[in-house]
Coordinates of C-alpha atoms in Angstrom, one line a residue:
X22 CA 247.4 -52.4 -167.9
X23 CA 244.6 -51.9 -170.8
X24 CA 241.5 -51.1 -168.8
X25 CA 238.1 -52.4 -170.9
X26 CA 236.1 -50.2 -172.4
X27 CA 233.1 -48.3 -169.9
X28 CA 230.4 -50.6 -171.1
X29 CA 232.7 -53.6 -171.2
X30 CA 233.8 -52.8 -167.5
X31 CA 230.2 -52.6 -166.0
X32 CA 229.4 -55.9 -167.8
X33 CA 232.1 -57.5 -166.1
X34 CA 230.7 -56.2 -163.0
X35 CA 227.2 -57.6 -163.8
X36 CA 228.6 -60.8 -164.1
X37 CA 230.8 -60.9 -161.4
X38 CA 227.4 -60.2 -159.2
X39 CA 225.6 -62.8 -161.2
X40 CA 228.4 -65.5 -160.5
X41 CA 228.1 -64.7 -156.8
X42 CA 224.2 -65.6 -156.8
X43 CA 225.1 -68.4 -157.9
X44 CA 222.4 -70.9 -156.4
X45 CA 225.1 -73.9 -156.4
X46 CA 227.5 -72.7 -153.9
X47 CA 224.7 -71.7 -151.4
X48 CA 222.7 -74.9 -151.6
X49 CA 226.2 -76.9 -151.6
X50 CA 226.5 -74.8 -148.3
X51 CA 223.2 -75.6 -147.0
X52 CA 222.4 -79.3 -147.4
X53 CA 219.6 -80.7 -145.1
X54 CA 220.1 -84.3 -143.8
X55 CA 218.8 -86.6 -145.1
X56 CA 215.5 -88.3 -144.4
X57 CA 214.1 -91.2 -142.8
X58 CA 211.8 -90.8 -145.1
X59 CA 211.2 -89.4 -149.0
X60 CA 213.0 -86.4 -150.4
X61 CA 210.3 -84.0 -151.8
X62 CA 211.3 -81.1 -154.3
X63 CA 209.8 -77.7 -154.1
X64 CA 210.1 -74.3 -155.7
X65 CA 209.0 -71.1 -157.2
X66 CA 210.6 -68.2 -158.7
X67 CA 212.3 -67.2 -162.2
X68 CA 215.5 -69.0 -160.5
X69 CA 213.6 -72.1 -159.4
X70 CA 214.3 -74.3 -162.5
X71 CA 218.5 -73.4 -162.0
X72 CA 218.0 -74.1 -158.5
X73 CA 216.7 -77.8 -158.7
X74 CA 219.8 -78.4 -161.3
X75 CA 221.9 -77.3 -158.6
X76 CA 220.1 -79.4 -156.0
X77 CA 220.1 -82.5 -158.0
X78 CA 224.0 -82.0 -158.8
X79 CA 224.8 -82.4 -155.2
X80 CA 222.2 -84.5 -153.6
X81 CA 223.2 -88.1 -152.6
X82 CA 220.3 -90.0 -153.2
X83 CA 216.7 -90.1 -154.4
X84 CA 214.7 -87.4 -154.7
X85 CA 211.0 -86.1 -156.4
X86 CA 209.8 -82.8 -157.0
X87 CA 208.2 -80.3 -159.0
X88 CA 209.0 -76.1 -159.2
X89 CA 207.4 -73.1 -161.5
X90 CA 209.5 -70.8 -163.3
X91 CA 208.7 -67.9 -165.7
X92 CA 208.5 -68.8 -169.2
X93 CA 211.2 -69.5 -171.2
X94 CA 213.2 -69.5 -168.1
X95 CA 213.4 -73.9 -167.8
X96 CA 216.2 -76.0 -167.8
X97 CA 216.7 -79.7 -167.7
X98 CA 216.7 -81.7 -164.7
X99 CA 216.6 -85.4 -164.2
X100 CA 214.2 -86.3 -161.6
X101 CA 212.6 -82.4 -160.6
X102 CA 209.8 -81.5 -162.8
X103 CA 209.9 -77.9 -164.4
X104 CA 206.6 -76.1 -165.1
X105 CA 206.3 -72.8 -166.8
X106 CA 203.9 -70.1 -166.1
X107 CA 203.3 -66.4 -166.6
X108 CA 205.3 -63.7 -164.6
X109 CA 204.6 -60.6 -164.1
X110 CA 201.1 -61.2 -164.4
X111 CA 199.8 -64.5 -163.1
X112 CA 197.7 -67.0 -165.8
X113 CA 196.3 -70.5 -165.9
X114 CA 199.5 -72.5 -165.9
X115 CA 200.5 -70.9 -162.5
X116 CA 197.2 -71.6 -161.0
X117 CA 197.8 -75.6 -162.2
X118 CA 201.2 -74.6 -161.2
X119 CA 200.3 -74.0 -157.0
X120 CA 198.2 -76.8 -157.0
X121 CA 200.8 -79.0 -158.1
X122 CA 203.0 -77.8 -155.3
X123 CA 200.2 -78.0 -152.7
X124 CA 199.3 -82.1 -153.8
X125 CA 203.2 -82.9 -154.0
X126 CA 203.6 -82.0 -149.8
X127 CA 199.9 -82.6 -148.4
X128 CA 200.4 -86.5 -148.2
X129 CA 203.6 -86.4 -146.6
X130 CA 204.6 -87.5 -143.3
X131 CA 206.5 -86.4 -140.0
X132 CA 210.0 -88.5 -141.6
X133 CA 209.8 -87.5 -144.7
X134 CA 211.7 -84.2 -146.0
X135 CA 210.7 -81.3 -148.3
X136 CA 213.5 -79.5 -150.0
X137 CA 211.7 -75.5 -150.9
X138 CA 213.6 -73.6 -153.6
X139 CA 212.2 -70.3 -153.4
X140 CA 213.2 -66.8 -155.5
X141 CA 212.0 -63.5 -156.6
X142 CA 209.2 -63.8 -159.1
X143 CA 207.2 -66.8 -156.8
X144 CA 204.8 -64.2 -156.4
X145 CA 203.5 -64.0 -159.5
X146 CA 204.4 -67.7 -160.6
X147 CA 201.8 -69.0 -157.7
X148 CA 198.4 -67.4 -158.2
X149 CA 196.2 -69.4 -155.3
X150 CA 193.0 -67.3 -154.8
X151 CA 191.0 -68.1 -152.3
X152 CA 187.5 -69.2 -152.0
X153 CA 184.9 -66.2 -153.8
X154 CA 187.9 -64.9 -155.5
X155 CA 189.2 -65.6 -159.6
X156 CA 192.0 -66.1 -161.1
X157 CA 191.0 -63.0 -163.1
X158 CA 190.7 -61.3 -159.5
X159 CA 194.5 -62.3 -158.8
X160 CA 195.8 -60.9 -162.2
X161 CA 193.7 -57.9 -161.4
X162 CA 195.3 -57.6 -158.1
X163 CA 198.9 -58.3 -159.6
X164 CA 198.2 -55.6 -162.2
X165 CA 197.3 -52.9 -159.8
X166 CA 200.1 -53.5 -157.3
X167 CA 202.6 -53.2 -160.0
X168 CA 201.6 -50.0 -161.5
X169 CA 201.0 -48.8 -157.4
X170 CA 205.0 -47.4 -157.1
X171 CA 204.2 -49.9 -153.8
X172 CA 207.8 -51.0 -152.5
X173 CA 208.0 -55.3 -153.0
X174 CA 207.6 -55.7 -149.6
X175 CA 203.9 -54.1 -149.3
X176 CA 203.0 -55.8 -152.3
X177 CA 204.0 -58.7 -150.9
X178 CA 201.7 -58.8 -147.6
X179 CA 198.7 -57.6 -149.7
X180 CA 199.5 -60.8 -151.8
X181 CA 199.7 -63.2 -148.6
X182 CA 196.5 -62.4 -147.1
X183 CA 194.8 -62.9 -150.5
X184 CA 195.8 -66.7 -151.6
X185 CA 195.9 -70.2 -150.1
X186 CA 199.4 -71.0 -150.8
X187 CA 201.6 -67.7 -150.0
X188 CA 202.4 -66.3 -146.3
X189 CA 203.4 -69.9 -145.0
X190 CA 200.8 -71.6 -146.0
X191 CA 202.2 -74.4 -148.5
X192 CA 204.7 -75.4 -145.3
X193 CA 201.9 -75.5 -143.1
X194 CA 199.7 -78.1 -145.7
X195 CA 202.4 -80.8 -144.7
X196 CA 203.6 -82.9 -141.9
X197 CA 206.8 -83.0 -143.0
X198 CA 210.0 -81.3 -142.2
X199 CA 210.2 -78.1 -144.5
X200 CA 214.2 -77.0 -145.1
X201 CA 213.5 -73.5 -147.5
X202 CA 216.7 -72.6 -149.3
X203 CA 215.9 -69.0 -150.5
X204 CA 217.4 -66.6 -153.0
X205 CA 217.1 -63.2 -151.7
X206 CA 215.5 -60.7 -154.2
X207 CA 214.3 -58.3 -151.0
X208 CA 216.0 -55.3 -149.6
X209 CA 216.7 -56.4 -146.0
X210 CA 216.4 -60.0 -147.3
X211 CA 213.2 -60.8 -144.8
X212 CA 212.8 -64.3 -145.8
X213 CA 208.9 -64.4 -145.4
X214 CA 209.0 -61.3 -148.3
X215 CA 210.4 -63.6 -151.0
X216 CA 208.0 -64.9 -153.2
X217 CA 205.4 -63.8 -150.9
X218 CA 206.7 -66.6 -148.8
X219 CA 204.8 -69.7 -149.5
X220 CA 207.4 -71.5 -147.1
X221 CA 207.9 -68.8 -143.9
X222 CA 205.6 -67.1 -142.1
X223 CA 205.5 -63.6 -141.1
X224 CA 204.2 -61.1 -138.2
X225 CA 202.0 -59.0 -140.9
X226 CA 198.2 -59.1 -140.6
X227 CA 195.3 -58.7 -143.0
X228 CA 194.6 -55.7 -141.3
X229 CA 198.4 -54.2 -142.5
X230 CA 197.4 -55.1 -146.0
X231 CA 193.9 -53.1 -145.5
X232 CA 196.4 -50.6 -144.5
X233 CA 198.4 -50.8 -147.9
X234 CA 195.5 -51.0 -149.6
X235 CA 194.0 -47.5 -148.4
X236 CA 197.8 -46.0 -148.9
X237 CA 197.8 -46.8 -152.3
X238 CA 194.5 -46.1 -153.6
X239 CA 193.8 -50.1 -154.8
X240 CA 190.5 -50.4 -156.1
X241 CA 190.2 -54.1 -155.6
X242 CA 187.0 -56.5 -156.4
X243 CA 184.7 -55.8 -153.5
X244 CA 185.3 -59.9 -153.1
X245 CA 188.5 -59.4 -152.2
X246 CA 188.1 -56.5 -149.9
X247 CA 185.4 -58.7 -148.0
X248 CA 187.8 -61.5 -147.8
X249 CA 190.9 -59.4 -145.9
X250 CA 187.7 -58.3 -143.2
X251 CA 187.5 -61.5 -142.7
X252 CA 189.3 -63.9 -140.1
X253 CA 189.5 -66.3 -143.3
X254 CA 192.5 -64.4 -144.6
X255 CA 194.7 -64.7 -141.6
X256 CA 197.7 -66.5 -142.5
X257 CA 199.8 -68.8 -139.8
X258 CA 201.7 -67.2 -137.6
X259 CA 205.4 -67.5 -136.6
X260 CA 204.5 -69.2 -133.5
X261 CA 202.5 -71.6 -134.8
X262 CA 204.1 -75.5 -133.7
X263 CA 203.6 -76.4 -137.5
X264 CA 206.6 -74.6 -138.2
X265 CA 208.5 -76.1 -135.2
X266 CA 211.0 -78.5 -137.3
X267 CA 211.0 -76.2 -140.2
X268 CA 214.4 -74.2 -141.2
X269 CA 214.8 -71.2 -143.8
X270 CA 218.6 -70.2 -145.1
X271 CA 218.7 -67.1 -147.1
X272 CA 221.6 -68.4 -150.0
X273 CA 222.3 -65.6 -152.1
X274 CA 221.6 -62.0 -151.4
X275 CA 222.4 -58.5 -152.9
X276 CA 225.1 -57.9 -150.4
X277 CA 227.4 -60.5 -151.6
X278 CA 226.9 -59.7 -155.1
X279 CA 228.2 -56.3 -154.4
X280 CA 230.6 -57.0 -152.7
X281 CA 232.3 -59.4 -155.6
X282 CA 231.5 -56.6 -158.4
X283 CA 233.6 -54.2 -155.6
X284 CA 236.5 -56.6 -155.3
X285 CA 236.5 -57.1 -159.5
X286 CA 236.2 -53.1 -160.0
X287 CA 239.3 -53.0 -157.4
X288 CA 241.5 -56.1 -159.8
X289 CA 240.7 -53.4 -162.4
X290 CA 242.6 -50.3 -160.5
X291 CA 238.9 -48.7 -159.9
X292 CA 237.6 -47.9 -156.7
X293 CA 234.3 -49.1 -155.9
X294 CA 232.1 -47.7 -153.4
X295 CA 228.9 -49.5 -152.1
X296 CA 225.8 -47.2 -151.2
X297 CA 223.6 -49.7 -150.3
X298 CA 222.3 -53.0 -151.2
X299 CA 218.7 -51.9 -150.1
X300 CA 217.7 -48.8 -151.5
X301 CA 214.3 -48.7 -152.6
X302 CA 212.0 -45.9 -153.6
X303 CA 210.6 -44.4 -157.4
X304 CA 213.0 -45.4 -159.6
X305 CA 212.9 -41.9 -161.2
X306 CA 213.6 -40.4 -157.9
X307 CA 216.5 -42.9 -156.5
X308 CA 218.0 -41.5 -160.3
X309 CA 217.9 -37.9 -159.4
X310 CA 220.0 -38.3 -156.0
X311 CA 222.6 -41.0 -157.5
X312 CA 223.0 -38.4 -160.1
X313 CA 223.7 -35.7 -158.2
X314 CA 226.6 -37.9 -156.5
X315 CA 228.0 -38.8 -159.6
X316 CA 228.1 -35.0 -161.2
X317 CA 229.5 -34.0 -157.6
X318 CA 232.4 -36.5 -158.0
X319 CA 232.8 -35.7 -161.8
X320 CA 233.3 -31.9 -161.7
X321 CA 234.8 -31.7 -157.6
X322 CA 236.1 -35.1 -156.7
X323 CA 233.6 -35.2 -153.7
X324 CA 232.6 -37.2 -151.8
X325 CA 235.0 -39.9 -154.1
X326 CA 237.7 -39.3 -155.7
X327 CA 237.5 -40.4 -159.4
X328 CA 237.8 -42.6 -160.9
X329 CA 235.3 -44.5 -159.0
X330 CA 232.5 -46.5 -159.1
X331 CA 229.1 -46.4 -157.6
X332 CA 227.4 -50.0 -156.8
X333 CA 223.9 -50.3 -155.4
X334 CA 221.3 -52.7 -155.0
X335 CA 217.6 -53.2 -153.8
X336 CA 214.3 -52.6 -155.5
X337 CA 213.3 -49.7 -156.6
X338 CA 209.4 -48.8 -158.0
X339 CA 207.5 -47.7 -161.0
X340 CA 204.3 -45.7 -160.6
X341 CA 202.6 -46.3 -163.8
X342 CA 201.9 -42.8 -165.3
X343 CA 200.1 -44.1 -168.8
X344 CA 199.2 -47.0 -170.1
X345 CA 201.3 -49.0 -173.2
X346 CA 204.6 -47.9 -172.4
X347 CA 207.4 -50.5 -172.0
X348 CA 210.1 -51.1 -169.8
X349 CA 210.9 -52.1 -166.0
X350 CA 212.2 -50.1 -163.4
X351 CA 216.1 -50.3 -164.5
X352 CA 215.7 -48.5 -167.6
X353 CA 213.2 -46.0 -166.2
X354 CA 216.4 -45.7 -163.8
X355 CA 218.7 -45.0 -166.4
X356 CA 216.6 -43.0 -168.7
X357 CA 215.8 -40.4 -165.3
X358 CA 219.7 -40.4 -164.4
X359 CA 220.6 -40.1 -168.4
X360 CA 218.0 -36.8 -168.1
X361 CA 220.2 -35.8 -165.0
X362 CA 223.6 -36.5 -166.4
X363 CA 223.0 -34.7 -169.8
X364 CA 226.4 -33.3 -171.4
X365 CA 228.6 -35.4 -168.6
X366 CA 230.8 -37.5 -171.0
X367 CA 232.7 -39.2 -167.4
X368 CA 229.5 -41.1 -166.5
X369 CA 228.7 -44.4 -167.7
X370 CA 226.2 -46.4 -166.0
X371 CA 224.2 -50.0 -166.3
X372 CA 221.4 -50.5 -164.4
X373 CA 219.7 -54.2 -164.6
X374 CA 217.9 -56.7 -163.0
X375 CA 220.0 -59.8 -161.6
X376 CA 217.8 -62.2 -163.3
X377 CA 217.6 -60.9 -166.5
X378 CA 214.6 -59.7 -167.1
X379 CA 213.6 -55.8 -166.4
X380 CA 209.8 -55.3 -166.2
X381 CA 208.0 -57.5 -169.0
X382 CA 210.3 -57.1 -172.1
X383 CA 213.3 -59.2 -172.7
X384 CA 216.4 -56.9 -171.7
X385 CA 217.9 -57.0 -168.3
X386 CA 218.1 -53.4 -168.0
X387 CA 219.7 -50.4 -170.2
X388 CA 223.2 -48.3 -170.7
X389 CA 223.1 -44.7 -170.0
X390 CA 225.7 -42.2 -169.9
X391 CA 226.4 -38.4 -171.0
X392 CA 225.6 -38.9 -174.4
X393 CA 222.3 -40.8 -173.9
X394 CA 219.6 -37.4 -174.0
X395 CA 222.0 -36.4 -177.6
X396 CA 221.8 -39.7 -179.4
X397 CA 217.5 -40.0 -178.3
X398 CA 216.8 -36.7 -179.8
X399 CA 219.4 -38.2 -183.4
X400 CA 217.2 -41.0 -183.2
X401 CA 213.6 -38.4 -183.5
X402 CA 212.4 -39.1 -179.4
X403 CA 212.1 -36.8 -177.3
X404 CA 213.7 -38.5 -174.0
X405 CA 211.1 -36.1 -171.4
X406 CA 208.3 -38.0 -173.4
X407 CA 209.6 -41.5 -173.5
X408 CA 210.0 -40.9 -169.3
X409 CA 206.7 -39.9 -169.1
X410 CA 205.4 -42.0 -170.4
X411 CA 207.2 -45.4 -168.9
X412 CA 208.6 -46.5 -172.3
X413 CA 212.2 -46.9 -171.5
X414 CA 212.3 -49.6 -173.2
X415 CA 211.6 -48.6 -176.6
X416 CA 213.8 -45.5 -176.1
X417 CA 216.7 -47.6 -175.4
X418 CA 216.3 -50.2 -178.3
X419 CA 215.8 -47.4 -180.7
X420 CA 219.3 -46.7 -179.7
X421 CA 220.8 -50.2 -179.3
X422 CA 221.4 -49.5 -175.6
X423 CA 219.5 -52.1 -173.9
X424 CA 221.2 -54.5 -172.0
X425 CA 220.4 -57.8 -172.5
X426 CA 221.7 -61.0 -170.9
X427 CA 219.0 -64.0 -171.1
X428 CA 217.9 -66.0 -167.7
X429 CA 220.7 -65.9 -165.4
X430 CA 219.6 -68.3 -163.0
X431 CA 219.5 -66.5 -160.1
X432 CA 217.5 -63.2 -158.6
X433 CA 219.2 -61.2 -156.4
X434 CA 217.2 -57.6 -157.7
X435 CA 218.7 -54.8 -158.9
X436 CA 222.3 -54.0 -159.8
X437 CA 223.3 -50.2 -160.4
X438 CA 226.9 -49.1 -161.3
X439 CA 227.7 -45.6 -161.9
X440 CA 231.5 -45.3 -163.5
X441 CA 233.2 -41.7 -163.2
X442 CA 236.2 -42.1 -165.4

């Protein structure tokens, strides 16, 4: 048997994790009953518009709707509406955008149904400020959480308690039965974490995102500040009856998606090994360890035996060091563990985001092996700079090793391979 080439093999394995996101078989798998009523449409996230194709492939009989995705990321449906707006940082379209949402489910009743298609990137895609804050105060926040090295998950409850449509509020502005089909983007897959959970509430309290706030040094509008000391920002809690008919089903998640790039890498007569599909932590840092494993298994055959390959998911961080640099988390990733691996021809690794897109740029992530550090220093860059200075991404296009896929349709986070040949 012909094995493919190192970088052919890991994009196999990228797409056999993509194919196992795939929205279709978990909604398939998850179909409410139908209504007495009216089916309403939902959604948020850079996987939303994919999602309501899905939906409206299998559903038997009317439906209505509208969802947000990131631009460029649309598709056509026939009766769902798609709306673009801005992701990372929130805009104008995405504030026309939640209150869109918010109108389609407030004049529902108790027999009609709402269908919520929720993924990573809702955050962003519903800015919803609430009342003596800006849209200019959300982007703010938005921009300071992302350059805070703050795991998703912290971000996420400083986000809730600061809008009128995330931490279970757009459920709770509707009579109706709420059935939220979610695409898992969070390690641990807490549903009230994705998308800052418009649709689910959660158990954390203004006072935790004070918390956050203080760990990370946010210097947020003095508005906003006032707002979380205030019983105004509480969001509904789990308890509350409004959510008493409502439902959540987590349809794809990073686990699976392993798992199928581990059964793929085994058809191939490699050996996959699965850290975990929830590590998070500096991206930089997460680098450093994963290399050390694969340089242990290159030179002593500890603790694999090669050849092998290393898979692991989750969500890692970037703490934003300078300002203009480009790039996301994956190549910062790869450029750290390229740093790490320097000289090692038997490592080869891809690291990438699920849905496509790493940070703000275009790619889905970047290639790195051995030879990375040799061919940045051809190519007139010193790869310690472009680290420091969070530009990945032009480091890895001046070497054509960015990976780069287009919208995939689903958002499942990160996906890390390391092959020791």
């Amino acid at each position: 048997m012909t094995l493919p080439s190192p970088r052919d093999f890991l994009t196999l394995l990228f797409s056999a994790a993509v194919r196992a996101a795939d929205p279709l078989t978990g909604i398939t798998a998850h179909l409410p009953q139908k209504p007495r009523g009216k089916t309403v449409v939902i959604g948020a996230g850079k996987g939303a518009a994919q999602m309501a194709r899905a939906l409206e492939s299998v559903w038997d009989g009317p439906l209505e709707g509208v969802v947000v995705t990131r631009y460029g990321y649309g598709c056509e449906t026939r009766n769902i509406e798609i709306v673009e707006a801005a992701h990372p940082v929130p805009d104008a379209a995405g504030l026309a955008a939640s209150r869109r949402l918010m109108e389609a489910v407030a004049g529902l009743s108790e027999d009609d149904l709402v269908i919520a298609l929720i993924c990573g990137g809702g955050s962003a895609l519903l800015p919803s400020p609430p009342e003596g804050l800006t849209l200019q105060d959300e982007i703010l926040l938005n921009e300071l959480l992302l350059a805070s090295g703050a795991p998703i998950s912290a971000m996420n409850v400083v986000r809730k308690h600061l809008s009128t449509i995330k931490g279970g509020r757009l459920a709770a502005a509707t009579k109706a039965r709420v059935v939220s089909l979610i695409v898992s983007d969070i390690p641990g897959d807490n549903p009230a974490h994705v998308a800052s959970g418009p649709t689910v509430p959660d158990s954390s309290t203004r006072h935790d995102a004070l918390q956050i706030i203080r760990q990370y040094s946010l210097k947020l509008p003095q508005a906003a500040i006032d707002h979380l000391n205030s019983p105004k920002a509480d969001a509904p809690r789990p308890g509350d009856p409004v959510f008493a008919r409502h439902e959540h089903h987590i349809i794809a998640s990073a686990g699976v998606s392993l798992e199928a790039a581990a059964e793929l890498a085994r058809s191939e007569g490699i050996t996959p090994a699965i850290l975990s599909d929830s590590i998070e932590g500096e991206a930089r840092d997460v680098a450093l360890v994963l290399a050390a494993i694969a340089r242990e298994v290159a030179g002593r055959d500890r603790p694999f035996t090669k050849p092998v390959v290393i898979l692991s998911g989750g969500e890692t961080t970037v703490t934003l060091r300078t300002k203009g640099g480009k790039g996301g988390r994956n190549g910062e990733f790869a450029l750290a563990l390229a740093l790490a691996i320097d000289g090692c021809d038997a490592i080869h690794v891809l690291a990438a985001d699920t849905d496509g897109i790493d940070g703000s740029e275009n790619n889905a992530g970047a290639f790195s092996d051995g030879g990375t550090v040799k061919r940045l220093r051809a190519a007139g860059l010193d790869p310690r700079r472009v680290l420091d200075g969070n530009d990945s991404h032009s480091g890895f296009k001046a070497i054509g090793d960015l990976f780069e896929t287009g919208p995939t349709g689903t958002n499942v986070n990160d996906f890390r391979a390391i092959l020791i040949a």
